[in-house]
C-alpha atoms as an extended CHARMM CRD file, in Angstrom:
* protein
*
       250  EXT
         1         1  MET       CA            -40.3420000000      -63.6860000000      -72.2290000000  PROA      1               0.0000000000
         2         2  GLU       CA            -39.1900000000      -66.7750000000      -70.5600000000  PROA      2               0.0000000000
         3         3  MET       CA            -35.8300000000      -66.7040000000      -68.7270000000  PROA      3               0.0000000000
         4         4  LYS       CA            -34.3320000000      -69.3430000000      -70.8950000000  PROA      4               0.0000000000
         5         5  LYS       CA            -35.0040000000      -67.7520000000      -74.1090000000  PROA      5               0.0000000000
         6         6  ARG       CA            -33.7750000000      -64.3340000000      -72.6660000000  PROA      6               0.0000000000
         7         7  ILE       CA            -30.5000000000      -65.6340000000      -71.5330000000  PROA      7               0.0000000000
         8         8  SER       CA            -30.1070000000      -67.3700000000      -75.0350000000  PROA      8               0.0000000000
         9         9  LEU       CA            -30.7280000000      -63.9600000000      -76.5880000000  PROA      9               0.0000000000
        10        10  GLU       CA            -28.2620000000      -62.1520000000      -74.4190000000  PROA      10              0.0000000000
        11        11  LEU       CA            -25.5640000000      -64.3460000000      -75.4480000000  PROA      11              0.0000000000
        12        12  ARG       CA            -25.5500000000      -62.8790000000      -78.8430000000  PROA      12              0.0000000000
        13        13  ASN       CA            -23.7020000000      -65.7670000000      -80.3550000000  PROA      13              0.0000000000
        14        14  ARG       CA            -20.9140000000      -65.8060000000      -77.7480000000  PROA      14              0.0000000000
        15        15  ASN       CA            -19.6310000000      -68.7250000000      -75.7530000000  PROA      15              0.0000000000
        16        16  PRO       CA            -20.9170000000      -68.5810000000      -72.2280000000  PROA      16              0.0000000000
        17        17  ALA       CA            -17.5100000000      -68.7170000000      -70.8990000000  PROA      17              0.0000000000
        18        18  GLU       CA            -16.8370000000      -65.2040000000      -72.6200000000  PROA      18              0.0000000000
        19        19  VAL       CA            -19.6520000000      -63.4120000000      -70.8890000000  PROA      19              0.0000000000
        20        20  ALA       CA            -18.7760000000      -61.4050000000      -67.8160000000  PROA      20              0.0000000000
        21        21  GLU       CA            -21.9520000000      -59.3160000000      -67.4040000000  PROA      21              0.0000000000
        22        22  LEU       CA            -25.4640000000      -60.8330000000      -67.7540000000  PROA      22              0.0000000000
        23        23  VAL       CA            -28.8600000000      -58.7150000000      -67.3590000000  PROA      23              0.0000000000
        24        24  VAL       CA            -32.2000000000      -60.7310000000      -67.8030000000  PROA      24              0.0000000000
        25        25  ASP       CA            -34.3440000000      -58.1860000000      -65.8330000000  PROA      25              0.0000000000
        26        26  ASN       CA            -38.1250000000      -58.4540000000      -66.2220000000  PROA      26              0.0000000000
        27        27  CYS       CA            -38.3410000000      -61.9140000000      -67.9250000000  PROA      27              0.0000000000
        28        28  ARG       CA            -40.2700000000      -64.7420000000      -66.3590000000  PROA      28              0.0000000000
        29        29  SER       CA            -39.0690000000      -67.9460000000      -64.6070000000  PROA      29              0.0000000000
        30        30  SER       CA            -41.7160000000      -70.6280000000      -65.0470000000  PROA      30              0.0000000000
        31        31  ASP       CA            -41.3710000000      -72.2930000000      -61.8090000000  PROA      31              0.0000000000
        32        32  GLY       CA            -39.6910000000      -69.5400000000      -59.6780000000  PROA      32              0.0000000000
        33        33  GLU       CA            -36.1750000000      -71.0460000000      -60.0580000000  PROA      33              0.0000000000
        34        34  VAL       CA            -33.3920000000      -69.8950000000      -61.9950000000  PROA      34              0.0000000000
        35        35  GLU       CA            -33.4710000000      -71.3560000000      -65.5040000000  PROA      35              0.0000000000
        36        36  GLY       CA            -31.1530000000      -71.3960000000      -68.6950000000  PROA      36              0.0000000000
        37        37  LEU       CA            -28.0900000000      -70.4430000000      -66.4620000000  PROA      37              0.0000000000
        38        38  THR       CA            -25.3300000000      -73.0410000000      -66.3060000000  PROA      38              0.0000000000
        39        39  GLU       CA            -21.9730000000      -73.6660000000      -64.9550000000  PROA      39              0.0000000000
        40        40  GLU       CA            -20.4430000000      -72.7710000000      -68.3590000000  PROA      40              0.0000000000
        41        41  TYR       CA            -20.6430000000      -69.0660000000      -67.2610000000  PROA      41              0.0000000000
        42        42  THR       CA            -17.2310000000      -69.4610000000      -65.5180000000  PROA      42              0.0000000000
        43        43  GLU       CA            -16.2330000000      -65.7190000000      -66.1250000000  PROA      43              0.0000000000
        44        44  LEU       CA            -19.6050000000      -64.2660000000      -65.0640000000  PROA      44              0.0000000000
        45        45  GLU       CA            -18.9290000000      -61.3870000000      -62.7140000000  PROA      45              0.0000000000
        46        46  ILE       CA            -22.0880000000      -59.5410000000      -62.7240000000  PROA      46              0.0000000000
        47        47  LEU       CA            -25.7980000000      -61.0970000000      -62.9010000000  PROA      47              0.0000000000
        48        48  SER       CA            -29.0590000000      -59.1700000000      -62.6620000000  PROA      48              0.0000000000
        49        49  MET       CA            -32.2360000000      -60.9020000000      -62.4200000000  PROA      49              0.0000000000
        50        50  VAL       CA            -34.6650000000      -58.2470000000      -61.2670000000  PROA      50              0.0000000000
        51        51  ASN       CA            -38.3450000000      -58.8410000000      -61.2950000000  PROA      51              0.0000000000
        52        52  VAL       CA            -38.3850000000      -62.2890000000      -62.9710000000  PROA      52              0.0000000000
        53        53  GLY       CA            -40.4970000000      -64.1290000000      -60.4000000000  PROA      53              0.0000000000
        54        54  LEU       CA            -37.9190000000      -66.0100000000      -58.4250000000  PROA      54              0.0000000000
        55        55  THR       CA            -38.8770000000      -67.7450000000      -55.2070000000  PROA      55              0.0000000000
        56        56  SER       CA            -35.4800000000      -69.4820000000      -54.5420000000  PROA      56              0.0000000000
        57        57  LEU       CA            -31.9320000000      -69.2870000000      -55.5770000000  PROA      57              0.0000000000
        58        58  SER       CA            -31.4230000000      -73.0200000000      -55.0500000000  PROA      58              0.0000000000
        59        59  LYS       CA            -30.8170000000      -73.8140000000      -58.6970000000  PROA      59              0.0000000000
        60        60  LEU       CA            -28.4830000000      -71.0850000000      -59.0780000000  PROA      60              0.0000000000
        61        61  PRO       CA            -25.2410000000      -72.8600000000      -60.8680000000  PROA      61              0.0000000000
        62        62  SER       CA            -21.6480000000      -72.4840000000      -59.6200000000  PROA      62              0.0000000000
        63        63  LEU       CA            -20.4740000000      -68.9700000000      -60.6250000000  PROA      63              0.0000000000
        64        64  PRO       CA            -16.9220000000      -68.8280000000      -58.8990000000  PROA      64              0.0000000000
        65        65  LYS       CA            -16.2250000000      -65.3710000000      -60.1360000000  PROA      65              0.0000000000
        66        66  LEU       CA            -19.4580000000      -63.7140000000      -59.4950000000  PROA      66              0.0000000000
        67        67  ARG       CA            -19.1670000000      -60.3610000000      -57.5120000000  PROA      67              0.0000000000
        68        68  LYS       CA            -22.4980000000      -58.6270000000      -57.9420000000  PROA      68              0.0000000000
        69        69  LEU       CA            -25.9300000000      -60.0930000000      -57.7040000000  PROA      69              0.0000000000
        70        70  GLU       CA            -29.0360000000      -58.3520000000      -58.2850000000  PROA      70              0.0000000000
        71        71  VAL       CA            -32.1600000000      -60.2020000000      -57.5970000000  PROA      71              0.0000000000
        72        72  SER       CA            -34.5350000000      -57.4140000000      -55.9800000000  PROA      72              0.0000000000
        73        73  ASP       CA            -38.2740000000      -57.4060000000      -56.6280000000  PROA      73              0.0000000000
        74        74  ASN       CA            -38.8050000000      -61.0920000000      -56.5240000000  PROA      74              0.0000000000
        75        75  THR       CA            -40.3320000000      -63.2300000000      -53.9550000000  PROA      75              0.0000000000
        76        76  ILE       CA            -37.4670000000      -64.8850000000      -52.3980000000  PROA      76              0.0000000000
        77        77  SER       CA            -38.0090000000      -65.6770000000      -48.6200000000  PROA      77              0.0000000000
        78        78  GLY       CA            -35.0860000000      -67.8630000000      -47.7820000000  PROA      78              0.0000000000
        79        79  GLY       CA            -32.5910000000      -70.7090000000      -48.9660000000  PROA      79              0.0000000000
        80        80  LEU       CA            -29.7580000000      -68.1740000000      -49.1870000000  PROA      80              0.0000000000
        81        81  ASP       CA            -27.2500000000      -70.9000000000      -47.9890000000  PROA      81              0.0000000000
        82        82  THR       CA            -26.6200000000      -71.8210000000      -51.6530000000  PROA      82              0.0000000000
        83        83  LEU       CA            -24.8850000000      -68.6750000000      -52.2490000000  PROA      83              0.0000000000
        84        84  ALA       CA            -21.7560000000      -69.1420000000      -50.1420000000  PROA      84              0.0000000000
        85        85  GLU       CA            -21.3760000000      -72.4910000000      -51.9320000000  PROA      85              0.0000000000
        86        86  LYS       CA            -22.1040000000      -71.3540000000      -55.4940000000  PROA      86              0.0000000000
        87        87  CYS       CA            -20.7550000000      -67.6530000000      -55.2870000000  PROA      87              0.0000000000
        88        88  PRO       CA            -17.9980000000      -67.6440000000      -52.7440000000  PROA      88              0.0000000000
        89        89  ASN       CA            -16.4290000000      -64.3320000000      -54.1160000000  PROA      89              0.0000000000
        90        90  LEU       CA            -19.7770000000      -62.3970000000      -53.9240000000  PROA      90              0.0000000000
        91        91  THR       CA            -19.1810000000      -58.6260000000      -52.7560000000  PROA      91              0.0000000000
        92        92  TYR       CA            -22.5520000000      -57.1470000000      -53.3980000000  PROA      92              0.0000000000
        93        93  LEU       CA            -26.0630000000      -58.6140000000      -52.9660000000  PROA      93              0.0000000000
        94        94  ASN       CA            -29.2500000000      -56.8390000000      -53.6700000000  PROA      94              0.0000000000
        95        95  LEU       CA            -32.2350000000      -58.5510000000      -52.1660000000  PROA      95              0.0000000000
        96        96  SER       CA            -34.5450000000      -55.3650000000      -52.0320000000  PROA      96              0.0000000000
        97        97  GLY       CA            -38.2790000000      -55.8730000000      -52.4140000000  PROA      97              0.0000000000
        98        98  ASN       CA            -38.2100000000      -59.6450000000      -51.4360000000  PROA      98              0.0000000000
        99        99  LYS       CA            -40.0300000000      -61.6400000000      -48.6640000000  PROA      99              0.0000000000
       100       100  ILE       CA            -37.2210000000      -61.5810000000      -46.2710000000  PROA      100             0.0000000000
       101       101  LYS       CA            -38.8830000000      -61.3200000000      -42.7090000000  PROA      101             0.0000000000
       102       102  GLU       CA            -36.5120000000      -62.5940000000      -40.1410000000  PROA      102             0.0000000000
       103       103  LEU       CA            -32.8100000000      -62.0580000000      -39.2700000000  PROA      103             0.0000000000
       104       104  SER       CA            -32.4350000000      -65.7280000000      -39.1280000000  PROA      104             0.0000000000
       105       105  SER       CA            -32.9590000000      -65.9420000000      -42.8120000000  PROA      105             0.0000000000
       106       106  MET       CA            -29.8580000000      -64.0410000000      -43.2870000000  PROA      106             0.0000000000
       107       107  GLU       CA            -27.6210000000      -66.1740000000      -41.0820000000  PROA      107             0.0000000000
       108       108  ALA       CA            -26.4050000000      -68.0980000000      -44.2350000000  PROA      108             0.0000000000
       109       109  LEU       CA            -24.7790000000      -65.0160000000      -45.5750000000  PROA      109             0.0000000000
       110       110  GLN       CA            -22.2670000000      -65.1340000000      -42.6650000000  PROA      110             0.0000000000
       111       111  ASN       CA            -20.3080000000      -67.6600000000      -44.8590000000  PROA      111             0.0000000000
       112       112  LEU       CA            -20.0430000000      -65.0110000000      -47.6150000000  PROA      112             0.0000000000
       113       113  LYS       CA            -16.5380000000      -63.6620000000      -46.3690000000  PROA      113             0.0000000000
       114       114  ASN       CA            -16.1060000000      -61.1210000000      -49.0590000000  PROA      114             0.0000000000
       115       115  LEU       CA            -19.5730000000      -59.5890000000      -48.6000000000  PROA      115             0.0000000000
       116       116  LYS       CA            -19.3610000000      -55.9190000000      -48.4500000000  PROA      116             0.0000000000
       117       117  SER       CA            -22.6410000000      -54.4480000000      -49.2380000000  PROA      117             0.0000000000
       118       118  LEU       CA            -26.1390000000      -55.8310000000      -48.7890000000  PROA      118             0.0000000000
       119       119  ASP       CA            -29.4180000000      -54.0780000000      -49.5820000000  PROA      119             0.0000000000
       120       120  LEU       CA            -32.5990000000      -54.9690000000      -48.1640000000  PROA      120             0.0000000000
       121       121  TYR       CA            -34.9420000000      -52.1380000000      -49.0730000000  PROA      121             0.0000000000
       122       122  SER       CA            -38.7000000000      -52.9330000000      -48.6690000000  PROA      122             0.0000000000
       123       123  CYS       CA            -38.1560000000      -56.2270000000      -47.1570000000  PROA      123             0.0000000000
       124       124  GLU       CA            -40.2360000000      -56.8180000000      -44.0250000000  PROA      124             0.0000000000
       125       125  VAL       CA            -36.9510000000      -57.3940000000      -41.9450000000  PROA      125             0.0000000000
       126       126  THR       CA            -36.2680000000      -53.7440000000      -42.2150000000  PROA      126             0.0000000000
       127       127  THR       CA            -39.1200000000      -52.8220000000      -39.8990000000  PROA      127             0.0000000000
       128       128  LEU       CA            -37.6060000000      -54.8850000000      -36.9360000000  PROA      128             0.0000000000
       129       129  ASP       CA            -36.3190000000      -52.9840000000      -34.0050000000  PROA      129             0.0000000000
       130       130  ASN       CA            -32.6480000000      -52.2120000000      -34.1000000000  PROA      130             0.0000000000
       131       131  TYR       CA            -32.6120000000      -53.5690000000      -37.6550000000  PROA      131             0.0000000000
       132       132  ARG       CA            -29.3380000000      -51.9790000000      -38.7540000000  PROA      132             0.0000000000
       133       133  GLU       CA            -27.4510000000      -52.8540000000      -35.5380000000  PROA      133             0.0000000000
       134       134  SER       CA            -28.5640000000      -56.2650000000      -35.6730000000  PROA      134             0.0000000000
       135       135  VAL       CA            -27.5780000000      -56.9780000000      -39.2720000000  PROA      135             0.0000000000
       136       136  PHE       CA            -24.0690000000      -55.3780000000      -38.7890000000  PROA      136             0.0000000000
       137       137  GLU       CA            -23.7660000000      -57.5530000000      -35.6280000000  PROA      137             0.0000000000
       138       138  LEU       CA            -24.8370000000      -60.6730000000      -37.4470000000  PROA      138             0.0000000000
       139       139  LEU       CA            -22.7110000000      -59.9700000000      -40.5270000000  PROA      139             0.0000000000
       140       140  PRO       CA            -19.6250000000      -58.2300000000      -39.3140000000  PROA      140             0.0000000000
       141       141  GLN       CA            -17.9410000000      -58.4540000000      -42.7790000000  PROA      141             0.0000000000
       142       142  LEU       CA            -20.4420000000      -56.1420000000      -44.2030000000  PROA      142             0.0000000000
       143       143  THR       CA            -19.2350000000      -52.3480000000      -44.8590000000  PROA      143             0.0000000000
       144       144  TYR       CA            -22.6570000000      -50.9820000000      -46.1750000000  PROA      144             0.0000000000
       145       145  LEU       CA            -26.2170000000      -51.9840000000      -45.3820000000  PROA      145             0.0000000000
       146       146  ASP       CA            -28.8800000000      -50.2780000000      -47.6100000000  PROA      146             0.0000000000
       147       147  GLY       CA            -26.3390000000      -47.9510000000      -49.0030000000  PROA      147             0.0000000000
       148       148  TYR       CA            -24.8690000000      -46.6510000000      -45.5610000000  PROA      148             0.0000000000
       149       149  ASP       CA            -22.0710000000      -47.8600000000      -43.4010000000  PROA      149             0.0000000000
       150       150  GLN       CA            -22.5200000000      -48.0700000000      -39.5300000000  PROA      150             0.0000000000
       151       151  ASP       CA            -21.7760000000      -44.4570000000      -39.0920000000  PROA      151             0.0000000000
       152       152  ASP       CA            -24.5480000000      -43.4170000000      -41.5810000000  PROA      152             0.0000000000
       153       153  ASN       CA            -21.9660000000      -42.4120000000      -44.1560000000  PROA      153             0.0000000000
       154       154  GLU       CA            -23.4390000000      -43.0230000000      -47.6600000000  PROA      154             0.0000000000
       155       155  VAL       CA            -21.6170000000      -45.4670000000      -50.0600000000  PROA      155             0.0000000000
       156       156  PRO       CA            -19.3900000000      -43.4210000000      -52.2880000000  PROA      156             0.0000000000
       157       157  ASP       CA            -20.1780000000      -43.1060000000      -55.9770000000  PROA      157             0.0000000000
       158       158  SER       CA            -17.0740000000      -44.4770000000      -57.2720000000  PROA      158             0.0000000000
       159       159  GLU       CA            -17.9610000000      -43.2340000000      -61.0040000000  PROA      159             0.0000000000
       160       160  ALA       CA            -18.5180000000      -39.7380000000      -59.5950000000  PROA      160             0.0000000000
       161       161  ASP       CA            -15.3230000000      -39.7470000000      -57.6490000000  PROA      161             0.0000000000
       162       162  ASN       CA            -13.4360000000      -40.8880000000      -60.7770000000  PROA      162             0.0000000000
       163       163  ASP       CA            -14.8520000000      -37.9690000000      -62.7070000000  PROA      163             0.0000000000
       164       164  GLU       CA            -14.1530000000      -35.6110000000      -60.0640000000  PROA      164             0.0000000000
       165       165  ASP       CA            -10.6500000000      -36.5780000000      -60.0260000000  PROA      165             0.0000000000
       166       166  ASP       CA            -10.2390000000      -36.4840000000      -63.7750000000  PROA      166             0.0000000000
       167       167  GLU       CA            -11.5230000000      -32.9500000000      -63.8140000000  PROA      167             0.0000000000
       168       168  ALA       CA             -9.3960000000      -31.8800000000      -60.8440000000  PROA      168             0.0000000000
       169       169  GLY       CA             -6.4060000000      -33.6380000000      -62.1140000000  PROA      169             0.0000000000
       170       170  PRO       CA             -3.6830000000      -35.1730000000      -59.9080000000  PROA      170             0.0000000000
       171       171  PRO       CA             -2.1060000000      -33.0190000000      -56.9230000000  PROA      171             0.0000000000
       172       172  GLY       CA              0.3130000000      -30.4630000000      -58.2630000000  PROA      172             0.0000000000
       173       173  ASP       CA             -1.1730000000      -30.1100000000      -61.5930000000  PROA      173             0.0000000000
       174       174  ASP       CA             -2.4060000000      -26.4780000000      -60.9370000000  PROA      174             0.0000000000
       175       175  ASP       CA              1.1130000000      -25.6370000000      -59.7970000000  PROA      175             0.0000000000
       176       176  ASP       CA              2.4640000000      -27.2140000000      -63.0450000000  PROA      176             0.0000000000
       177       177  GLU       CA              0.1700000000      -25.2710000000      -65.0280000000  PROA      177             0.0000000000
       178       178  GLU       CA              0.9630000000      -21.9870000000      -63.4680000000  PROA      178             0.0000000000
       179       179  ASP       CA              4.5910000000      -22.7240000000      -63.9270000000  PROA      179             0.0000000000
       180       180  ASP       CA              3.9990000000      -23.6140000000      -67.5580000000  PROA      180             0.0000000000
       181       181  GLU       CA              2.1400000000      -20.1970000000      -67.9520000000  PROA      181             0.0000000000
       182       182  GLU       CA              4.9530000000      -18.3720000000      -66.3120000000  PROA      182             0.0000000000
       183       183  GLY       CA              7.4810000000      -20.3190000000      -68.3920000000  PROA      183             0.0000000000
       184       184  SER       CA              5.7300000000      -19.5570000000      -71.6240000000  PROA      184             0.0000000000
       185       185  GLU       CA              5.4890000000      -15.8160000000      -70.5810000000  PROA      185             0.0000000000
       186       186  GLY       CA              9.2560000000      -15.8730000000      -70.0030000000  PROA      186             0.0000000000
       187       187  ASP       CA              9.8380000000      -17.6100000000      -73.3080000000  PROA      187             0.0000000000
       188       188  GLU       CA              7.6340000000      -14.9060000000      -75.0230000000  PROA      188             0.0000000000
       189       189  ASP       CA              9.6980000000      -12.2150000000      -73.3060000000  PROA      189             0.0000000000
       190       190  GLU       CA             12.9890000000      -13.9190000000      -74.3120000000  PROA      190             0.0000000000
       191       191  VAL       CA             11.6290000000      -14.0810000000      -77.9770000000  PROA      191             0.0000000000
       192       192  GLY       CA             10.6100000000      -10.5240000000      -77.8270000000  PROA      192             0.0000000000
       193       193  LEU       CA             13.9970000000       -9.2850000000      -76.6540000000  PROA      193             0.0000000000
       194       194  SER       CA             15.6510000000      -11.6470000000      -79.2060000000  PROA      194             0.0000000000
       195       195  TYR       CA             13.4720000000      -10.2110000000      -81.9530000000  PROA      195             0.0000000000
       196       196  LEU       CA             14.3410000000       -6.5910000000      -81.0300000000  PROA      196             0.0000000000
       197       197  MET       CA             17.8600000000       -7.3150000000      -80.7280000000  PROA      197             0.0000000000
       198       198  LYS       CA             17.8950000000       -9.0420000000      -84.0390000000  PROA      198             0.0000000000
       199       199  GLU       CA             16.0290000000       -5.9850000000      -85.5690000000  PROA      199             0.0000000000
       200       200  GLY       CA             18.6210000000       -3.6850000000      -84.1450000000  PROA      200             0.0000000000
       201       201  ILE       CA             21.4710000000       -5.6140000000      -85.5030000000  PROA      201             0.0000000000
       202       202  GLN       CA             19.6720000000       -5.6560000000      -88.7810000000  PROA      202             0.0000000000
       203       203  ASP       CA             19.3480000000       -1.8530000000      -88.7300000000  PROA      203             0.0000000000
       204       204  GLU       CA             22.9970000000       -1.6430000000      -87.8430000000  PROA      204             0.0000000000
       205       205  GLU       CA             23.8620000000       -3.7670000000      -90.7180000000  PROA      205             0.0000000000
       206       206  ASP       CA             21.5570000000       -1.7230000000      -93.0870000000  PROA      206             0.0000000000
       207       207  ASP       CA             23.1420000000        1.5640000000      -91.8290000000  PROA      207             0.0000000000
       208       208  GLY       CA             26.5180000000        0.0070000000      -92.5220000000  PROA      208             0.0000000000
       209       209  ASP       CA             25.4340000000       -0.9480000000      -96.0220000000  PROA      209             0.0000000000
       210       210  TYR       CA             24.3650000000        2.8380000000      -96.6290000000  PROA      210             0.0000000000
       211       211  VAL       CA             27.4580000000        4.1930000000      -95.3680000000  PROA      211             0.0000000000
       212       212  GLU       CA             29.4160000000        1.8860000000      -97.6230000000  PROA      212             0.0000000000
       213       213  GLU       CA             27.2340000000        2.8950000000     -100.6010000000  PROA      213             0.0000000000
       214       214  GLU       CA             27.9560000000        6.4640000000      -99.6760000000  PROA      214             0.0000000000
       215       215  GLU       CA             31.5520000000        5.9510000000      -99.5240000000  PROA      215             0.0000000000
       216       216  GLU       CA             31.6570000000        4.1730000000     -102.7360000000  PROA      216             0.0000000000
       217       217  ASP       CA             29.6960000000        7.1250000000     -104.4410000000  PROA      217             0.0000000000
       218       218  GLU       CA             32.1700000000        9.7090000000     -103.1800000000  PROA      218             0.0000000000
       219       219  GLU       CA             35.0350000000        7.4610000000     -104.3710000000  PROA      219             0.0000000000
       220       220  GLU       CA             33.4580000000        7.3300000000     -107.8070000000  PROA      220             0.0000000000
       221       221  GLU       CA             32.7900000000       11.1940000000     -107.5800000000  PROA      221             0.0000000000
       222       222  GLU       CA             36.5890000000       11.6900000000     -106.7280000000  PROA      222             0.0000000000
       223       223  ASP       CA             37.5600000000        9.3630000000     -109.5460000000  PROA      223             0.0000000000
       224       224  GLY       CA             35.5100000000       11.4210000000     -111.8460000000  PROA      224             0.0000000000
       225       225  ASP       CA             36.8470000000       14.6600000000     -110.7440000000  PROA      225             0.0000000000
       226       226  ASP       CA             40.4550000000       13.3730000000     -111.0870000000  PROA      226             0.0000000000
       227       227  ASP       CA             39.6260000000       12.3200000000     -114.5310000000  PROA      227             0.0000000000
       228       228  GLY       CA             38.1090000000       15.6350000000     -115.4270000000  PROA      228             0.0000000000
       229       229  ALA       CA             41.0880000000       17.5550000000     -114.1340000000  PROA      229             0.0000000000
       230       230  GLY       CA             43.4360000000       15.1870000000     -116.2110000000  PROA      230             0.0000000000
       231       231  VAL       CA             41.3600000000       16.0430000000     -119.3370000000  PROA      231             0.0000000000
       232       232  ARG       CA             41.4680000000       19.9040000000     -118.7060000000  PROA      232             0.0000000000
       233       233  GLY       CA             45.2330000000       19.5940000000     -118.2330000000  PROA      233             0.0000000000
       234       234  GLU       CA             45.7990000000       17.6620000000     -121.4080000000  PROA      234             0.0000000000
       235       235  LYS       CA             43.5670000000       20.2940000000     -123.1010000000  PROA      235             0.0000000000
       236       236  ARG       CA             45.6480000000       23.4280000000     -121.6640000000  PROA      236             0.0000000000
       237       237  LYS       CA             48.8610000000       21.7040000000     -122.6580000000  PROA      237             0.0000000000
       238       238  ARG       CA             47.6210000000       21.2010000000     -126.2880000000  PROA      238             0.0000000000
       239       239  ASP       CA             46.5680000000       24.8010000000     -126.3940000000  PROA      239             0.0000000000
       240       240  ALA       CA             50.0380000000       26.0730000000     -125.0510000000  PROA      240             0.0000000000
       241       241  GLU       CA             51.7120000000       24.0590000000     -127.6430000000  PROA      241             0.0000000000
       242       242  ASP       CA             49.4460000000       25.4800000000     -130.4480000000  PROA      242             0.0000000000
       243       243  GLU       CA             50.3620000000       28.9230000000     -129.4180000000  PROA      243             0.0000000000
       244       244  GLY       CA             53.8740000000       28.0560000000     -129.4270000000  PROA      244             0.0000000000
       245       245  ASP       CA             53.7280000000       26.9080000000     -133.0110000000  PROA      245             0.0000000000
       246       246  ASP       CA             51.9570000000       30.0400000000     -134.1390000000  PROA      246             0.0000000000
       247       247  ASP       CA             54.6740000000       32.2340000000     -132.5740000000  PROA      247             0.0000000000
       248       248  ASP       CA             57.3390000000       30.1780000000     -134.5270000000  PROA      248             0.0000000000
       249       249  ASP       CA             55.4660000000       30.7560000000     -137.7360000000  PROA      249             0.0000000000
       250       250  GLU       CA             55.6190000000       34.6120000000     -137.3530000000  PROA      250             0.0000000000
């Protein structure tokens, strides 16, 4: 697919000024130059044109916010001076698999003051003696060359680092979790004691109710006894009176 058509498809009915990332890998440039990309892409930050047949970057439009440029597996041999003019805020540049043969071809990159990472894998220049030392000397703003710094420390994988941080959590989280667990255990103990105390109080109240019921039953029995005694007393009195009446009749 031609580069112009591919870029048009990647727009997906958006305004070019709304595009922050554009990937057109493996399409074809008809004349070895950048095609279909204009200065309307004012917000573009990431541009990838891998294996599209580029021989030059001279027609690259002005992209003031571009930070990352991927142009590996092309046939670019020079003309890198346009990058400092068109992409002054570039921090990452991948020229791997191109036709860069001499250190002098990269002198133009000295004007990219924000460039931190440069990849030149599979370029002939990497076979030169003292290649790494020479590039770091030529481009002192660089932090990483081909994925490693001057002390051979590999460029960190920021995404992996972030994942590890998320999993580990911020410092002190473990202690907080232990404190939370101890606190929850303490709360459970307090709840248990409170429950037992409440149960004890309830039992005492139930016992009190039982005693009161017994007392009420005893009082009722006593009242019943008193009533019975009164009835018996009344009966004896009537019997005595009846006997007195019989004696009078005689």
